Tab-separated table of N, CA and C in Angstrom:
chain	number	residue	atom	x	y	z
A	1315	UNK	N	8.465	-1.672	-13.760
A	1315	UNK	CA	8.423	-2.106	-12.380
A	1315	UNK	C	7.163	-1.591	-11.679
A	1316	UNK	N	6.718	-0.387	-12.082
A	1316	UNK	CA	5.521	0.165	-11.472
A	1316	UNK	C	4.297	-0.689	-11.780
A	1317	UNK	N	4.271	-1.280	-12.963
A	1317	UNK	CA	3.157	-2.157	-13.326
A	1317	UNK	C	3.103	-3.399	-12.455
A	1318	UNK	N	4.262	-3.922	-12.102
A	1318	UNK	CA	4.319	-5.094	-11.224
A	1318	UNK	C	3.803	-4.738	-9.836
A	1319	UNK	N	4.215	-3.554	-9.331
A	1319	UNK	CA	3.721	-3.101	-8.031
A	1319	UNK	C	2.208	-2.936	-8.050
A	1320	UNK	N	1.696	-2.324	-9.116
A	1320	UNK	CA	0.259	-2.078	-9.208
A	1320	UNK	C	-0.518	-3.389	-9.303
A	1321	UNK	N	-0.059	-4.289	-10.143
A	1321	UNK	CA	-0.748	-5.569	-10.313
A	1321	UNK	C	-0.739	-6.388	-9.026
A	1322	UNK	N	0.410	-6.464	-8.380
A	1322	UNK	CA	0.475	-7.234	-7.138
A	1322	UNK	C	-0.283	-6.524	-6.010
A	1323	UNK	N	-0.315	-5.198	-6.019
A	1323	UNK	CA	-1.076	-4.458	-5.016
A	1323	UNK	C	-2.564	-4.738	-5.122
A	1324	UNK	N	-3.098	-4.712	-6.339
A	1324	UNK	CA	-4.523	-5.013	-6.514
A	1324	UNK	C	-4.820	-6.491	-6.240
A	1325	UNK	N	-3.862	-7.351	-6.511
A	1325	UNK	CA	-4.043	-8.771	-6.203
A	1325	UNK	C	-4.198	-8.972	-4.694
A	1326	UNK	N	-3.301	-8.352	-3.914
A	1326	UNK	CA	-3.378	-8.492	-2.467
A	1326	UNK	C	-4.579	-7.755	-1.878
A	1327	UNK	N	-5.015	-6.691	-2.532
A	1327	UNK	CA	-6.231	-6.012	-2.105
A	1327	UNK	C	-7.437	-6.924	-2.291
A	1328	UNK	N	-7.465	-7.642	-3.409
A	1328	UNK	CA	-8.537	-8.611	-3.643
A	1328	UNK	C	-8.492	-9.764	-2.651
A	1329	UNK	N	-7.299	-10.247	-2.362
A	1329	UNK	CA	-7.179	-11.324	-1.378
A	1329	UNK	C	-7.609	-10.858	0.008
A	1330	UNK	N	-7.277	-9.626	0.353
A	1330	UNK	CA	-7.700	-9.080	1.640
A	1330	UNK	C	-9.207	-8.945	1.726
A	1331	UNK	N	-9.823	-8.533	0.633
A	1331	UNK	CA	-11.284	-8.436	0.596
A	1331	UNK	C	-11.909	-9.807	0.710
A	1332	UNK	N	-11.316	-10.786	0.077
A	1332	UNK	CA	-11.796	-12.158	0.202
A	1332	UNK	C	-11.624	-12.658	1.637
A	1333	UNK	N	-10.589	-12.175	2.307
A	1333	UNK	CA	-10.336	-12.547	3.698
A	1333	UNK	C	-11.397	-12.049	4.665
A	1334	UNK	N	-12.180	-11.049	4.255
A	1334	UNK	CA	-13.287	-10.595	5.096
A	1334	UNK	C	-14.316	-11.714	5.240
A	1335	UNK	N	-14.532	-12.450	4.179
A	1335	UNK	CA	-15.561	-13.486	4.161
A	1335	UNK	C	-15.040	-14.872	4.516
A	1336	UNK	N	-13.757	-15.098	4.303
A	1336	UNK	CA	-13.148	-16.387	4.637
A	1336	UNK	C	-12.244	-16.217	5.853
A	1337	UNK	N	-12.521	-16.902	6.929
A	1337	UNK	CA	-11.711	-16.712	8.137
A	1337	UNK	C	-10.291	-17.281	8.022
A	1338	UNK	N	-9.992	-17.986	6.962
A	1338	UNK	CA	-8.658	-18.574	6.786
A	1338	UNK	C	-7.631	-17.507	6.398
A	1339	UNK	N	-8.054	-16.520	5.588
A	1339	UNK	CA	-7.143	-15.492	5.102
A	1339	UNK	C	-7.079	-14.313	6.077
A	1340	UNK	N	-5.880	-13.847	6.394
A	1340	UNK	CA	-5.768	-12.667	7.258
A	1340	UNK	C	-6.039	-11.395	6.445
A	1341	UNK	N	-6.922	-10.571	6.912
A	1341	UNK	CA	-7.335	-9.390	6.153
A	1341	UNK	C	-6.353	-8.229	6.299
A	1342	UNK	N	-6.037	-7.858	7.508
A	1342	UNK	CA	-5.246	-6.652	7.752
A	1342	UNK	C	-3.837	-6.741	7.153
A	1343	UNK	N	-3.093	-7.831	7.340
A	1343	UNK	CA	-1.754	-7.858	6.733
A	1343	UNK	C	-1.792	-7.784	5.202
A	1344	UNK	N	-2.817	-8.384	4.605
A	1344	UNK	CA	-2.924	-8.316	3.148
A	1344	UNK	C	-3.261	-6.907	2.687
A	1345	UNK	N	-4.117	-6.209	3.431
A	1345	UNK	CA	-4.423	-4.828	3.097
A	1345	UNK	C	-3.196	-3.932	3.255
A	1346	UNK	N	-2.438	-4.136	4.305
A	1346	UNK	CA	-1.237	-3.326	4.508
A	1346	UNK	C	-0.211	-3.564	3.407
A	1347	UNK	N	-0.052	-4.804	3.021
A	1347	UNK	CA	0.864	-5.117	1.928
A	1347	UNK	C	0.380	-4.480	0.634
A	1348	UNK	N	-0.924	-4.547	0.385
A	1348	UNK	CA	-1.483	-3.922	-0.814
A	1348	UNK	C	-1.273	-2.416	-0.804
A	1349	UNK	N	-1.452	-1.782	0.353
A	1349	UNK	CA	-1.255	-0.342	0.452
A	1349	UNK	C	0.189	0.047	0.166
A	1350	UNK	N	1.103	-0.718	0.692
A	1350	UNK	CA	2.517	-0.409	0.463
A	1350	UNK	C	2.869	-0.586	-1.010
A	1351	UNK	N	2.393	-1.671	-1.617
A	1351	UNK	CA	2.706	-1.907	-3.023
A	1351	UNK	C	2.067	-0.858	-3.927
A	1352	UNK	N	0.823	-0.487	-3.639
A	1352	UNK	CA	0.166	0.523	-4.462
A	1352	UNK	C	0.784	1.905	-4.262
A	1353	UNK	N	1.255	2.169	-3.080
A	1353	UNK	CA	1.909	3.461	-2.868
A	1353	UNK	C	3.248	3.520	-3.595
A	1354	UNK	N	3.876	2.386	-3.779
A	1354	UNK	CA	5.122	2.342	-4.548
A	1354	UNK	C	4.861	2.490	-6.040
A	1355	UNK	N	3.654	2.134	-6.488
A	1355	UNK	CA	3.343	2.180	-7.913
A	1355	UNK	C	3.197	3.620	-8.404
A	1356	UNK	N	2.320	4.393	-7.779
A	1356	UNK	CA	2.134	5.773	-8.227
A	1356	UNK	C	1.364	6.576	-7.200
A	1357	UNK	N	1.458	7.878	-7.328
A	1357	UNK	CA	0.723	8.765	-6.437
A	1357	UNK	C	-0.776	8.718	-6.742
A	1358	UNK	N	-1.121	8.441	-7.976
A	1358	UNK	CA	-2.527	8.368	-8.362
A	1358	UNK	C	-3.237	7.249	-7.612
A	1359	UNK	N	-2.559	6.134	-7.402
A	1359	UNK	CA	-3.166	5.031	-6.658
A	1359	UNK	C	-3.360	5.393	-5.192
A	1360	UNK	N	-2.466	6.213	-4.648
A	1360	UNK	CA	-2.626	6.661	-3.270
A	1360	UNK	C	-3.878	7.522	-3.146
A	1361	UNK	N	-4.101	8.390	-4.133
A	1361	UNK	CA	-5.290	9.240	-4.119
A	1361	UNK	C	-6.553	8.383	-4.247
A	1362	UNK	N	-6.506	7.351	-5.067
A	1362	UNK	CA	-7.655	6.442	-5.181
A	1362	UNK	C	-7.956	5.769	-3.852
A	1363	UNK	N	-6.929	5.351	-3.158
A	1363	UNK	CA	-7.137	4.718	-1.859
A	1363	UNK	C	-7.690	5.712	-0.844
A	1364	UNK	N	-7.285	6.971	-0.951
A	1364	UNK	CA	-7.779	7.982	-0.025
A	1364	UNK	C	-9.270	8.233	-0.227
A	1365	UNK	N	-9.771	8.031	-1.426
A	1365	UNK	CA	-11.178	8.285	-1.744
A	1365	UNK	C	-12.113	7.136	-1.375
A	1366	UNK	N	-11.597	6.063	-0.804
A	1366	UNK	CA	-12.451	4.944	-0.401
A	1366	UNK	C	-13.351	5.420	0.739
A	1367	UNK	N	-14.668	5.227	0.614
A	1367	UNK	CA	-15.560	5.682	1.689
A	1367	UNK	C	-15.251	4.978	3.015
A	1368	UNK	N	-15.456	5.690	4.089
A	1368	UNK	CA	-15.328	5.225	5.469
A	1368	UNK	C	-13.886	5.036	5.939
A	1369	UNK	N	-13.018	4.428	5.144
A	1369	UNK	CA	-11.675	4.135	5.655
A	1369	UNK	C	-10.567	4.925	4.972
A	1370	UNK	N	-10.869	5.574	3.871
A	1370	UNK	CA	-9.837	6.276	3.120
A	1370	UNK	C	-9.114	7.334	3.915
A	1371	UNK	N	-9.885	8.166	4.615
A	1371	UNK	CA	-9.262	9.241	5.394
A	1371	UNK	C	-8.546	8.710	6.622
A	1372	UNK	N	-8.957	7.562	7.108
A	1372	UNK	CA	-8.304	6.994	8.291
A	1372	UNK	C	-6.979	6.323	7.960
A	1373	UNK	N	-6.886	5.720	6.768
A	1373	UNK	CA	-5.656	5.006	6.430
A	1373	UNK	C	-4.634	5.895	5.736
A	1374	UNK	N	-5.057	7.060	5.253
A	1374	UNK	CA	-4.142	7.915	4.510
A	1374	UNK	C	-2.903	8.329	5.303
A	1375	UNK	N	-3.013	8.709	6.579
A	1375	UNK	CA	-1.779	9.051	7.323
A	1375	UNK	C	-0.797	7.885	7.417
A	1376	UNK	N	-1.305	6.675	7.533
A	1376	UNK	CA	-0.426	5.511	7.597
A	1376	UNK	C	0.260	5.272	6.259
A	1377	UNK	N	-0.467	5.519	5.188
A	1377	UNK	CA	0.121	5.364	3.859
A	1377	UNK	C	1.246	6.382	3.674
A	1378	UNK	N	0.978	7.647	4.031
A	1378	UNK	CA	2.002	8.680	3.897
A	1378	UNK	C	3.240	8.346	4.712
A	1379	UNK	N	3.025	7.869	5.935
A	1379	UNK	CA	4.155	7.540	6.806
A	1379	UNK	C	4.964	6.380	6.227
A	1380	UNK	N	4.277	5.361	5.707
A	1380	UNK	CA	5.004	4.206	5.165
A	1380	UNK	C	5.762	4.574	3.898
A	1381	UNK	N	5.185	5.446	3.074
A	1381	UNK	CA	5.874	5.865	1.855
A	1381	UNK	C	7.121	6.658	2.203
A	1382	UNK	N	7.020	7.568	3.172
A	1382	UNK	CA	8.197	8.339	3.584
A	1382	UNK	C	9.275	7.418	4.149
A	1383	UNK	N	8.861	6.434	4.946
A	1383	UNK	CA	9.828	5.508	5.524
A	1383	UNK	C	10.503	4.680	4.437
A	1384	UNK	N	9.719	4.167	3.487
A	1384	UNK	CA	10.297	3.336	2.437
A	1384	UNK	C	11.228	4.134	1.538
A	1385	UNK	N	10.866	5.366	1.229
A	1385	UNK	CA	11.736	6.186	0.389
A	1385	UNK	C	13.028	6.527	1.108
A	1386	UNK	N	12.963	6.829	2.395
A	1386	UNK	CA	14.187	7.124	3.132
A	1386	UNK	C	15.031	5.863	3.284
A	1387	UNK	N	14.388	4.719	3.421
A	1387	UNK	CA	15.109	3.464	3.537
A	1387	UNK	C	15.813	3.135	2.236
A	1388	UNK	N	15.165	3.400	1.098
A	1388	UNK	CA	15.791	3.153	-0.200
A	1388	UNK	C	16.993	4.056	-0.417
A	1389	UNK	N	16.904	5.312	-0.028
A	1389	UNK	CA	18.031	6.207	-0.226
A	1389	UNK	C	19.192	5.844	0.697
A	1390	UNK	N	18.860	5.381	1.914
A	1390	UNK	CA	19.924	4.945	2.828
A	1390	UNK	C	20.616	3.696	2.308
A	1391	UNK	N	19.859	2.752	1.783
A	1391	UNK	CA	20.481	1.522	1.303
A	1391	UNK	C	21.295	1.772	0.048
A	1392	UNK	N	20.887	2.737	-0.791
A	1392	UNK	CA	21.661	3.068	-1.970
A	1392	UNK	C	22.951	3.779	-1.589
A	1393	UNK	N	22.889	4.633	-0.587
A	1393	UNK	CA	24.103	5.344	-0.183
A	1393	UNK	C	25.078	4.401	0.520
A	1394	UNK	N	24.570	3.386	1.185
A	1394	UNK	CA	25.449	2.421	1.830
A	1394	UNK	C	26.135	1.514	0.828
A	1395	UNK	N	25.460	1.246	-0.307
A	1395	UNK	CA	26.035	0.329	-1.280
A	1395	UNK	C	27.096	0.983	-2.141
A	1396	UNK	N	27.126	2.330	-2.197
A	1396	UNK	CA	28.120	3.003	-3.041
A	1396	UNK	C	29.375	3.324	-2.285
């Protein structure tokens, strides 16, 4: 499952980058989706995103917050289903 998250995360990251040059594609929502998917894949991908020049340090707090929210949401939904 982690491979699917990683592959789709890089796919949406590429689409977001393409959206910089094509006004038809929305850039920010695709980047946010890519960040969430890559953060679900592994911690190593989060560190790679943090090392991106200029924006890595700015987006890292948002990544941490979204990962904490998603993990707490998953544990809540699992506890509700049992």
